[in-house]
Coordinates of C-alpha atoms and ligand atoms in Angstrom, one line a residue:
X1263 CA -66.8 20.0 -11.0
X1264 CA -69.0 17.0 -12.5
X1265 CA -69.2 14.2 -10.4
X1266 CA -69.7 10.5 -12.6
X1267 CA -69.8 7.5 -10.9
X1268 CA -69.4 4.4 -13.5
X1269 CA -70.9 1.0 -12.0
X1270 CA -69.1 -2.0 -12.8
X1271 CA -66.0 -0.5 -12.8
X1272 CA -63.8 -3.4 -12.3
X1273 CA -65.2 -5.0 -15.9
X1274 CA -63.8 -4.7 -19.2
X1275 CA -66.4 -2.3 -20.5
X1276 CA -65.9 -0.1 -17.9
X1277 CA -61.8 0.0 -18.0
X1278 CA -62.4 1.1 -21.5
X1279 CA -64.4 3.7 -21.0
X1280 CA -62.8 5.3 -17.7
X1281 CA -60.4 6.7 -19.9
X1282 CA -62.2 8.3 -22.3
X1283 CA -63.7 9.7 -19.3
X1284 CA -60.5 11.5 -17.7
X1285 CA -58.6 12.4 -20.6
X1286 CA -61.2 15.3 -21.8
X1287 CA -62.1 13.6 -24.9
X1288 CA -66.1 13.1 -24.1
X1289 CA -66.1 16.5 -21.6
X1290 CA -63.0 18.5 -22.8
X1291 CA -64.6 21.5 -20.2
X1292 CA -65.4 19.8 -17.6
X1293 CA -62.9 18.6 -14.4
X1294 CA -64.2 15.1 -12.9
X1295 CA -65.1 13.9 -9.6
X1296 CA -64.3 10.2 -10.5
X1297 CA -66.8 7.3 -8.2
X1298 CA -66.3 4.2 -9.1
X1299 CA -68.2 1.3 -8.4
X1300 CA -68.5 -2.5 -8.1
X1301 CA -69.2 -5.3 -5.7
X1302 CA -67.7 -6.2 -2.5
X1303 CA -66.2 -9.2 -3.5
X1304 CA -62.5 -9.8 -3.6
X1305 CA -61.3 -10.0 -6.9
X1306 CA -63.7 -6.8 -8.1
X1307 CA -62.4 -4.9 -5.1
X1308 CA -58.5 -6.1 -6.0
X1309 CA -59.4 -4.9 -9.6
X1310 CA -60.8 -1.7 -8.4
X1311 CA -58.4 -0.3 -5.9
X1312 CA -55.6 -1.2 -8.7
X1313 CA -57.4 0.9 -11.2
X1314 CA -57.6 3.2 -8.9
X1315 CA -53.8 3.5 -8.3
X1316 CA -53.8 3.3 -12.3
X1317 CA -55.8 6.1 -12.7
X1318 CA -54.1 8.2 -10.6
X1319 CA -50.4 7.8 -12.5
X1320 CA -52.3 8.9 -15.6
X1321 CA -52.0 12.0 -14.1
X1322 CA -54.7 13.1 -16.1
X1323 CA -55.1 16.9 -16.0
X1324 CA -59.5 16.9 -16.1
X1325 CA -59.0 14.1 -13.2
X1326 CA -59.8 15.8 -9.7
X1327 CA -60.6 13.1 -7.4
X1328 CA -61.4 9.1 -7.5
X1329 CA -63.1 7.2 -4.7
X1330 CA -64.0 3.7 -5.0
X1331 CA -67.5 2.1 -3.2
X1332 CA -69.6 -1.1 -3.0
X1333 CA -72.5 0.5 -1.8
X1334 CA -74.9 2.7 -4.3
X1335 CA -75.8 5.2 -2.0
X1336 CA -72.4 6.2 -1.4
X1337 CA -71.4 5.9 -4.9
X1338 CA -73.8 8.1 -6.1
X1339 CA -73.6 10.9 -3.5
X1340 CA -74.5 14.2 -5.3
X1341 CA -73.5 12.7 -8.5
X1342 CA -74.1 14.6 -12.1
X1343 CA -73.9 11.6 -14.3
X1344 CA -74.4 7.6 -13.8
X1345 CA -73.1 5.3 -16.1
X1346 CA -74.5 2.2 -15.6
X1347 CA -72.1 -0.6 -16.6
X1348 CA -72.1 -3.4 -14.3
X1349 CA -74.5 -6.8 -14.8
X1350 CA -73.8 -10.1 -15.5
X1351 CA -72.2 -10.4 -19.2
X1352 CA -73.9 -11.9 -22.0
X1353 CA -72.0 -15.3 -22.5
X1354 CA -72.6 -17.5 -26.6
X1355 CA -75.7 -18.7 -26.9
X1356 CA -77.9 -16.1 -24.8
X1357 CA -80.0 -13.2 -25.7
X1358 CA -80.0 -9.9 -23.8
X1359 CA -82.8 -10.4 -22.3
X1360 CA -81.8 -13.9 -20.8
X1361 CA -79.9 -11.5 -18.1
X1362 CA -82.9 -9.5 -17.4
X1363 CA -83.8 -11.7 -14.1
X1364 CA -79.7 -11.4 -13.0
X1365 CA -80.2 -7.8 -13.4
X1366 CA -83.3 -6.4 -12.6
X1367 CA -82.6 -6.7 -9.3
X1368 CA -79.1 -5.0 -9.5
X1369 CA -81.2 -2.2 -11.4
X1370 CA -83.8 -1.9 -8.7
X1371 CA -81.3 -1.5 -5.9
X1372 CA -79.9 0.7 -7.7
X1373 CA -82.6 2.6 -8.7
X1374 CA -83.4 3.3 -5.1
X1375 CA -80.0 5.0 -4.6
X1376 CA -80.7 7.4 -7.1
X1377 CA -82.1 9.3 -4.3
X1378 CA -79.1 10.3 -3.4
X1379 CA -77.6 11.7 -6.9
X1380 CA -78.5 15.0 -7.8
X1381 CA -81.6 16.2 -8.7
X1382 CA -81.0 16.3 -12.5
X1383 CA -78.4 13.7 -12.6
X1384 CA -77.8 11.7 -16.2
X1385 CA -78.2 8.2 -16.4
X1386 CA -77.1 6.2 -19.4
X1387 CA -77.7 2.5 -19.2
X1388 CA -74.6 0.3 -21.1
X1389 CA -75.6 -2.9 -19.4
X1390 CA -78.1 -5.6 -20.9
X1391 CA -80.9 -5.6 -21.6
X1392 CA -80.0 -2.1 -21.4
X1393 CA -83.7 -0.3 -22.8
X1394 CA -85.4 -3.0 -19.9
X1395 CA -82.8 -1.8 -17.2
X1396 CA -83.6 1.5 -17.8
X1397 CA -86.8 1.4 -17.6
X1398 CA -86.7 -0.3 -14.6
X1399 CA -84.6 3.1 -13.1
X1400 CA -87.8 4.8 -14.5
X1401 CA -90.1 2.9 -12.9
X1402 CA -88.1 2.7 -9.4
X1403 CA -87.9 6.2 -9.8
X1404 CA -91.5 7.0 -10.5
X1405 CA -92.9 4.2 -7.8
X1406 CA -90.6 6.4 -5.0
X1407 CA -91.1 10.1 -6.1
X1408 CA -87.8 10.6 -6.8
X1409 CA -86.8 13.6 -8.6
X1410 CA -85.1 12.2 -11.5
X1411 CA -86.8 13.6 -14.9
X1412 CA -87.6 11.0 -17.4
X1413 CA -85.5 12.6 -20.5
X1414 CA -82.4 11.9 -17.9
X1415 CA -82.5 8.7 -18.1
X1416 CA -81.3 6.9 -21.2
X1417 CA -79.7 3.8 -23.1
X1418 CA -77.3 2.6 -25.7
X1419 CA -78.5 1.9 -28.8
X1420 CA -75.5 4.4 -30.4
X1421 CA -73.4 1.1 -30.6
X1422 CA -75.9 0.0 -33.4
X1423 CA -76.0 3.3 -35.2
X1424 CA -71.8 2.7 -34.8
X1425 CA -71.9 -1.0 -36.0
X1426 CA -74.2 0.2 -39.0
X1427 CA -72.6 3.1 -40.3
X1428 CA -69.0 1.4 -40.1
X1429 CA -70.7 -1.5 -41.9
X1430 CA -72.3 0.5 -44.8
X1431 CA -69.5 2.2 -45.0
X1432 CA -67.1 -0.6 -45.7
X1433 CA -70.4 -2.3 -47.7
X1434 CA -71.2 0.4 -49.8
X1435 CA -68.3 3.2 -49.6
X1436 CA -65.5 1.7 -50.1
X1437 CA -63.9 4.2 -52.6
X1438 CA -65.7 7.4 -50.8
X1439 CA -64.9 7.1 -47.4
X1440 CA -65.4 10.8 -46.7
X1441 CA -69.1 10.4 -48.0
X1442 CA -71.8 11.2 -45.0
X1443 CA -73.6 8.0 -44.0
X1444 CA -76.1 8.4 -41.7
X1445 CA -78.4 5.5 -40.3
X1446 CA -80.4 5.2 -37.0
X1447 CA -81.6 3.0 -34.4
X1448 CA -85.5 1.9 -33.9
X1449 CA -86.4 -0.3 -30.9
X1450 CA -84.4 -2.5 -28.7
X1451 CA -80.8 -3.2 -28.1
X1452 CA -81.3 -6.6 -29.3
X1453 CA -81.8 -8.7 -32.4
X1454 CA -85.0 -7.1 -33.3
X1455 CA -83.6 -4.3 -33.5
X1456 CA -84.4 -1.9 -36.8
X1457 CA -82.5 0.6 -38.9
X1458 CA -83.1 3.2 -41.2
X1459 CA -82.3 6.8 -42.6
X1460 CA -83.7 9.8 -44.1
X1461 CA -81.1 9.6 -47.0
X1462 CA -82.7 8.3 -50.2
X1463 CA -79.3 6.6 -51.4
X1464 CA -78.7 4.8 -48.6
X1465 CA -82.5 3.8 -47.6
X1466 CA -82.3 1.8 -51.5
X1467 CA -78.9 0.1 -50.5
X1468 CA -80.4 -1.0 -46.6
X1469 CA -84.4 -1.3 -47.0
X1470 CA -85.5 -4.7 -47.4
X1471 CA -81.9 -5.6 -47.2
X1472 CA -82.0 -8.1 -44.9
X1473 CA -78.5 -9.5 -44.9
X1474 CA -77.7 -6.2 -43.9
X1475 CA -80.2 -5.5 -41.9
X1476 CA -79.6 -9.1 -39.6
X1477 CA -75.8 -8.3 -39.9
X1478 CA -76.4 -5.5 -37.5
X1479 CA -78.9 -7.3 -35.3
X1480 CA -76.7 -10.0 -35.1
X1481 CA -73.4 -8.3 -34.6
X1482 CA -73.0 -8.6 -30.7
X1483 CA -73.6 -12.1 -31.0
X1484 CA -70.5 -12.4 -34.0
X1485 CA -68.3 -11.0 -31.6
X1486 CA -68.8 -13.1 -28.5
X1487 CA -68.6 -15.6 -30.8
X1488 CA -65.2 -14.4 -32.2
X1489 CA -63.9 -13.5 -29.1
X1490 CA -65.5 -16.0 -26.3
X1491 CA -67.0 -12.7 -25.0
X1492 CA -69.1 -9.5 -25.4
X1493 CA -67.8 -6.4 -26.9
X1494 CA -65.7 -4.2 -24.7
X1495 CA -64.1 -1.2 -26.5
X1496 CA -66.5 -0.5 -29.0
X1497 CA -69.2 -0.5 -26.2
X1498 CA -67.3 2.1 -24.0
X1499 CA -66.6 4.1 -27.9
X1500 CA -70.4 4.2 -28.3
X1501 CA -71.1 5.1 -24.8
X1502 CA -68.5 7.9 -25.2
X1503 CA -70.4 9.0 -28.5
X1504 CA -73.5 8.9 -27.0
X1505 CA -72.6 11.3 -24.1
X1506 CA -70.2 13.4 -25.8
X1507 CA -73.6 14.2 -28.3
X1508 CA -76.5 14.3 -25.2
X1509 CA -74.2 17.1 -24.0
X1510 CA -72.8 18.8 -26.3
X1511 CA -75.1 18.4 -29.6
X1512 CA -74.8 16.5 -33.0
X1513 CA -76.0 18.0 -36.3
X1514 CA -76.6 14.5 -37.6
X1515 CA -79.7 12.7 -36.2
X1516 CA -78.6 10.2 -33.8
X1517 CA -79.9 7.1 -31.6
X1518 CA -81.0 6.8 -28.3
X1519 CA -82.8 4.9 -26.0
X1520 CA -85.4 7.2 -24.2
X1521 CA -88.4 6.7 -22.3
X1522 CA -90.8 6.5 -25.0
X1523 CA -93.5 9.8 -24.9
X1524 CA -95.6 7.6 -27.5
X1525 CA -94.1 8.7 -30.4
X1526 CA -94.5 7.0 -33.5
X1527 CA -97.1 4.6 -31.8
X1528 CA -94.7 3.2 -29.2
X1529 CA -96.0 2.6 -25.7
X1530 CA -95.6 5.2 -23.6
X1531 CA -93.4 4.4 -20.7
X1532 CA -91.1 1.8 -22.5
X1533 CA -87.2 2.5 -23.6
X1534 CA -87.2 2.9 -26.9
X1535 CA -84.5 3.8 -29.1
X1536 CA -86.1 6.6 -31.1
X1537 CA -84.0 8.7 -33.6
X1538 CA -82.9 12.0 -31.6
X1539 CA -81.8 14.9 -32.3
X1540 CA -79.4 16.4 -29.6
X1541 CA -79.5 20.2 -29.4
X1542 CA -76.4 20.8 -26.6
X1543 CA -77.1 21.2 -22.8
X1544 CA -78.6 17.5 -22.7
X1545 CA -81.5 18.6 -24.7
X1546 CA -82.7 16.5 -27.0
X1547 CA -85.6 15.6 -29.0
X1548 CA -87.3 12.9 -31.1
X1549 CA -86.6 13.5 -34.8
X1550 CA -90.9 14.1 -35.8
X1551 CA -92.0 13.5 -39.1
X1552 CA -89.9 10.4 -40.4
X1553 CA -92.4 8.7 -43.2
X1554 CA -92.8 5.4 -42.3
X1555 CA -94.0 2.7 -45.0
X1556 CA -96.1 0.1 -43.5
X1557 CA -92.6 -2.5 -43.8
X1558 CA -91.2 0.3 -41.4
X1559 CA -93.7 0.2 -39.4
X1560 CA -94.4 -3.4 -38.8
X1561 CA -90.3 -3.7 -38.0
X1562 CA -90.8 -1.0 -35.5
X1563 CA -94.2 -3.2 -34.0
X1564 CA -91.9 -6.0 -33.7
X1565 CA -89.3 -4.3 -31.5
X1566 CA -92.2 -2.5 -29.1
X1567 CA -93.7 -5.6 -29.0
X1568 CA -90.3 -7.7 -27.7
X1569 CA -89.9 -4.5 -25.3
X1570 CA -93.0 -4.8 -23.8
X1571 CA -92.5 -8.7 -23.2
X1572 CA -89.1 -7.7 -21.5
X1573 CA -91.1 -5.5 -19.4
X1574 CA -93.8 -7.8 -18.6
X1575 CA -91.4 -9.6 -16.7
X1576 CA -89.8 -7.0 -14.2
X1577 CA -91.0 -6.4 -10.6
X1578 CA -90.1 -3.2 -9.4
Ligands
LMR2872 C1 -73.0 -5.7 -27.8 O1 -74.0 -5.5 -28.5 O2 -71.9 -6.1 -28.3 C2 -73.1 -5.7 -26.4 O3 -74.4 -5.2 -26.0 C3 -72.8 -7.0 -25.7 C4 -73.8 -8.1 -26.1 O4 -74.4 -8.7 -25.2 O5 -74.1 -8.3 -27.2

């Protein structure tokens, strides 16, 4: 049994994602213990309990058992994986970060009731500024003596690597479709964002390609503006991608944010998005040895530098 609780569960984001969830195509092996989560006001609870009636006519064979919660300590009762979806959504004309004050103290609360979760639960962080929220987990954890290991706690950035692979692809591939592309994520979730590759071919098509590079940076943004709101299934895609890889393994080098070790000169303690590789079991490590000009390396100084702003600012 695997017990996930998904937070903001009511949302958009989060009604994507759910089914990925059940339906065995992030954990084909394993049989969920669904908790769902969201606020104890009416029309989240309304939303809730009729997902929850939803979910259950699915009749989806991985799907044990589905509770529903407003608090965090019951939600995450003995709980082997948190997906952290709910905040306040990013509306046209804000940055991530503008929801860092709304949030931080949904992330502390929340935080706390990791206590309660298993010892070596997972956390992945899908809600903005998601590299700042996570960190703040780390730092409620740390502050309380909580049990939760640093490398399980994590953050999207796998939506980037998404957005930028799709892009080059349809850029740069279009005739060779089944040709590998492989680009990763350096910093924050956010339009400082940086990408890059080991793969000589592509690195001359994207470095110092800054229509291309901003495209990506900016692509959130493109889509609230599109749409009149923030991205919803490609989010709860990435998130699936992200988890399905953490667990399982990827031969490709992939993107996530992790609390930074100091790698590559970035502070120790922040969430960084680091190029991983992810060796099954939820192992993982930071790709080493990446050559870095000194362009690269003044992008990535940017990103740590916005980072530690955001985290100038929380209060944990
Ligand atoms: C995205 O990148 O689409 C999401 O993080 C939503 C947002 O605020 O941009």
């Amino acid at each position: 049994m695997f017990k996930v609780c998904v937070t903001g569960a009511a949302g958009r984001v989060a009604q994507c994602f759910i089914p990925l969830l059940c339906n065995g195509s992030i954990f084909p092996d394993k049989k969920i213990i669904l908790s769902l989560l969201d606020l104890n006001n009416e029309p989240q609870l309304k939303e809730v309990n009729g997902l929850k009636l939803e979910l259950t006519d699915c009749n989806y064979d991985n799907l044990i058992s589905i509770s529903t919660h407003t608090d965090p300590n019951e939600a995450f009762k003995d709980c082997d994986l948190i997906v952290f979806i709910g905040g306040f959504p990013r509306k046209p004309g804000m940055e991530r970060k503008d929801l860092l004050k709304i949030n931080s103290k949904i992330f502390t609360e929340q935080g706390l009731a990791l206590k309660n979760a298993k010892e070596d639960v997972k956390c992945l962080v899908v809600a903005n500024p998601c590299n700042t929220n996570a960190k703040i987990l780390y730092e409620v954890c740390k502050k309380n003596g909580l049990k939760v290991k640093k490398e399980n706690i994590s953050s999207l950035s796998r939506l980037d690597q998404d957005r930028a692979e799709a892009i080059y692809r349809q850029t740069y591939n279009k005739e060779d479709k089944d040709k590998k592309v492989n680009i990763f994520i350096w910093g924050n979730h956010s339009s400082s964002l940086f990408i890059d590759t080991i793969d000589e071919e592509i690195n001359k098509n994207i470095e110092n390609n800054e229509e291309f590079l901003k495209k990506i940076q900016n692509r959130g943004a493109e889509i609230i503006k599109a749409k009149g709101s923030s991205s919803t299934f490609s989010a709860a895609n990435a998130a699936r991608n992200h988890l399905k890889d953490w667990c399982y393994g990827n031969e490709k080098i992939v993107s996530m944010g992790i609390v930074s070790e100091g790698d590559y000169t970035v502070t120790k303690g922040l969430v960084c998005s680091f190029p991983i590789k992810c060796k099954g079991n939820w192992n993982f490590e930071v790709v080493k040895g990446i050559n870095l000009n000194e362009g690269k390396k003044a992008r990535i100084k940017k990103c740590v530098e916005e980072l530690e702003s955001e985290a100038s600012e929380i209060v944990v």
